[in-house]
């Protein structure tokens, strides 16, 4: 019993210490220290950390980047906060004096879209899929509140949810000066309106969150079946390097299996549980099988994914079952 | 504050609190069975209020399954496993200690149930208890700590009913043969209802009055099976799942709410 009590107090102490430790982030740490990584001639990536949102990383968990043409620059995604976007623009300017003319926001999730306001202030054309724009308008405030809770005001101060300046529903070519870049919409996969950026010159594909590498995919706005189809299409595209929304670079010889098998696992796990009558609490307390247990952030993302899928599937199940009033 | 915690060894803290507890509550020292395994300070009040006079024993065979961390505090899934080795169980009470509405539900059993699952509202991180009343008047209590990441499940807006007002009281139902923990029948139902706590103030300053299902009963061909006293600490559109080993045909779910409305599923068609 004494032993048991020690354990409990150790737990309580850990929780208390953990909380007090979280409560203060010193001002000096509120810089992302973004460093562009040149992965091909004229193609740069700011690699995000393989972590969840935290007060330590300020949501720098996402891969953003830019492509430099002869006349202009195109940025890919805007990052999670005003601070991030400002640092990103600063870092791009340190690489090239050319104007940043466009920023393509791959989808409406905050880690990709909350820097829009800063790019807009710099007179940069911001492109988004219309469905993503609508979702950002509808859910942006809620998503931002959620982000602010997790990373803290030190990072989010001055960030305001803002909307794109132009919309793109069909594939479009943007020429940066002897550097044609394709913007390709992929609807209804990771979110209703994702955009993918393909640099024809270097055969680099910025896939946004349609591809997660070594990290648990997030699915709150996803349609898994369509997403799996999109992965097949993406895999067949002629790219040398693929930059996932989260996780390290993929080379041509690497298939998109990390995302594909995890999505299939989520769908099967939730589907089997719903049809057997297994409860959400039962599923959430089971052990995540190998190899998925190796994915970064899988413990928290698995809980989120099961919650989302359970709600959808349970609702369908009840609707197809006897119901009376 | 943080610095202080670092210099103290956890075992020293434990020893200090153990001593402190014994000095303040000497009766705990010789009643080890009633000591709370999660070292709660207000358990004794809860016990008195919700479980009455009977002897109480903490028992780890009553298992509570909760997500390891809870993001949506409006809709927290809980499964309680009530092992059949416990024998004849009279009542099951689910308590969330740090909730403004502490008693989530009280289940009166007229036939055995081996597991009970539900969705509930948790205001903040809390010990969750499942107290099981045996025929001899003794309570057995299983516990689990709920780690809530985004508090406000009872008092913050959100977690609203997915149904229209016209659908309030609609009962949807699904039966799983061999779906239970002992491969017996599992029954799952959902009642469309806002389950308003009365603690939520909307953005425009208007407060939402309490309005919730207060009673649910389940019947089958052999008569009354279970009765639940429920509170608004259950989620909007609550989903309840139970394992019933002797489930008969002609299942019927009835409920009433705090406005006195009565809901009746009628006799539900047999599964499959
Ligand atoms: Zn995303």
Short mmCIF file of C-alpha atoms in Angstrom, two decimals, chain A residues 137-258:
data_model
loop_
_atom_site.label_atom_id
_atom_site.label_comp_id
_atom_site.label_asym_id
_atom_site.label_seq_id
_atom_site.Cartn_x
_atom_site.Cartn_y
_atom_site.Cartn_z
CA UNK A 137 -13.79 31.10 -43.15
CA UNK A 138 -16.12 28.76 -41.24
CA UNK A 139 -13.72 26.99 -38.91
CA UNK A 140 -10.65 29.22 -38.82
CA UNK A 141 -11.54 30.92 -35.54
CA UNK A 142 -12.20 27.65 -33.75
CA UNK A 143 -9.05 26.03 -35.14
CA UNK A 144 -7.07 29.09 -34.13
CA UNK A 145 -8.41 29.00 -30.55
CA UNK A 146 -7.38 25.39 -30.38
CA UNK A 147 -3.87 26.18 -31.66
CA UNK A 148 -3.51 29.10 -29.25
CA UNK A 149 -4.40 26.81 -26.34
CA UNK A 150 -1.72 24.37 -27.32
CA UNK A 151 1.19 26.67 -28.20
CA UNK A 152 0.46 29.76 -26.07
CA UNK A 153 0.11 33.48 -26.67
CA UNK A 154 3.86 34.08 -26.93
CA UNK A 155 3.75 32.44 -30.34
CA UNK A 156 0.30 33.48 -31.53
CA UNK A 157 0.26 37.20 -30.65
CA UNK A 158 -0.64 39.29 -33.66
CA UNK A 159 -1.88 36.34 -35.68
CA UNK A 160 -5.28 36.82 -37.29
CA UNK A 161 -7.08 34.31 -39.42
CA UNK A 162 -7.25 35.72 -42.93
CA UNK A 163 -8.51 34.52 -46.31
CA UNK A 164 -6.72 34.04 -49.65
CA UNK A 165 -6.72 36.65 -52.41
CA UNK A 166 -7.45 34.26 -55.28
CA UNK A 167 -9.02 30.88 -55.78
CA UNK A 168 -7.99 27.93 -57.89
CA UNK A 169 -10.32 25.09 -58.75
CA UNK A 170 -8.65 23.69 -61.87
CA UNK A 171 -5.03 22.85 -62.59
CA UNK A 172 -3.05 25.99 -63.40
CA UNK A 173 0.48 26.76 -64.58
CA UNK A 174 2.32 29.65 -62.97
CA UNK A 175 5.52 30.83 -64.64
CA UNK A 176 8.15 32.26 -62.31
CA UNK A 177 10.39 33.14 -65.27
CA UNK A 178 11.69 30.15 -67.21
CA UNK A 179 10.36 28.13 -64.31
CA UNK A 180 6.84 26.77 -64.87
CA UNK A 181 5.13 25.48 -61.75
CA UNK A 182 1.92 23.45 -61.79
CA UNK A 183 -0.76 23.86 -59.12
CA UNK A 184 -2.98 20.78 -59.05
CA UNK A 185 -6.18 20.43 -57.00
CA UNK A 186 -6.96 17.18 -55.18
CA UNK A 187 -10.47 17.32 -53.77
CA UNK A 188 -11.99 15.35 -50.92
CA UNK A 189 -8.89 13.51 -49.69
CA UNK A 190 -7.07 14.93 -46.69
CA UNK A 191 -9.55 17.83 -46.76
CA UNK A 192 -12.26 18.81 -49.26
CA UNK A 193 -9.86 21.16 -51.09
CA UNK A 194 -6.14 20.35 -51.19
CA UNK A 195 -3.62 21.80 -53.64
CA UNK A 196 -0.39 20.14 -54.72
CA UNK A 197 2.55 22.10 -56.21
CA UNK A 198 4.75 20.55 -58.89
CA UNK A 199 7.99 22.16 -60.03
CA UNK A 200 8.47 20.88 -63.58
CA UNK A 201 12.16 21.90 -63.76
CA UNK A 202 13.38 19.91 -60.76
CA UNK A 203 10.53 17.36 -60.72
CA UNK A 204 9.78 18.25 -57.10
CA UNK A 205 6.28 17.66 -55.77
CA UNK A 206 5.04 19.56 -52.72
CA UNK A 207 2.23 17.23 -51.69
CA UNK A 208 0.88 19.10 -48.65
CA UNK A 209 -0.91 16.90 -46.15
CA UNK A 210 -1.92 14.36 -48.76
CA UNK A 211 1.36 12.73 -47.76
CA UNK A 212 2.67 12.21 -44.23
CA UNK A 213 6.03 10.51 -43.96
CA UNK A 214 6.86 8.61 -40.77
CA UNK A 215 4.17 10.49 -38.97
CA UNK A 216 0.55 9.68 -38.12
CA UNK A 217 -1.78 11.31 -40.65
CA UNK A 218 -4.53 13.57 -39.32
CA UNK A 219 -8.05 12.97 -40.57
CA UNK A 220 -10.57 15.42 -39.06
CA UNK A 221 -11.69 16.61 -42.53
CA UNK A 222 -10.71 13.53 -44.50
CA UNK A 223 -12.45 11.06 -46.73
CA UNK A 224 -10.14 8.07 -46.46
CA UNK A 225 -11.31 6.24 -49.60
CA UNK A 226 -10.77 9.26 -51.86
CA UNK A 227 -7.49 9.99 -50.13
CA UNK A 228 -6.24 6.47 -50.90
CA UNK A 229 -7.17 7.01 -54.57
CA UNK A 230 -5.27 10.32 -54.57
CA UNK A 231 -2.20 8.54 -53.21
CA UNK A 232 -2.28 6.14 -56.16
CA UNK A 233 -2.47 9.10 -58.56
CA UNK A 234 0.30 10.98 -56.82
CA UNK A 235 2.51 7.93 -56.83
CA UNK A 236 2.22 7.68 -60.61
CA UNK A 237 3.16 11.32 -61.17
CA UNK A 238 6.64 11.97 -62.54
CA UNK A 239 8.49 13.33 -59.51
CA UNK A 240 12.08 12.88 -58.33
CA UNK A 241 11.52 14.25 -54.82
CA UNK A 242 8.31 14.60 -52.85
CA UNK A 243 7.98 17.00 -49.93
CA UNK A 244 5.27 15.73 -47.58
CA UNK A 245 3.27 18.14 -45.42
CA UNK A 246 4.90 16.51 -42.42
CA UNK A 247 8.01 14.34 -42.23
CA UNK A 248 11.19 13.93 -44.29
CA UNK A 249 11.64 14.00 -48.08
CA UNK A 250 10.63 11.01 -50.17
CA UNK A 251 12.63 9.92 -53.25
CA UNK A 252 11.08 8.34 -56.33
CA UNK A 253 11.92 4.80 -55.33
CA UNK A 254 10.00 5.24 -52.07
CA UNK A 255 6.33 4.48 -52.33
CA UNK A 256 3.73 6.42 -50.38
CA UNK A 257 3.11 3.41 -48.16
CA UNK A 258 3.62 5.16 -44.86
#
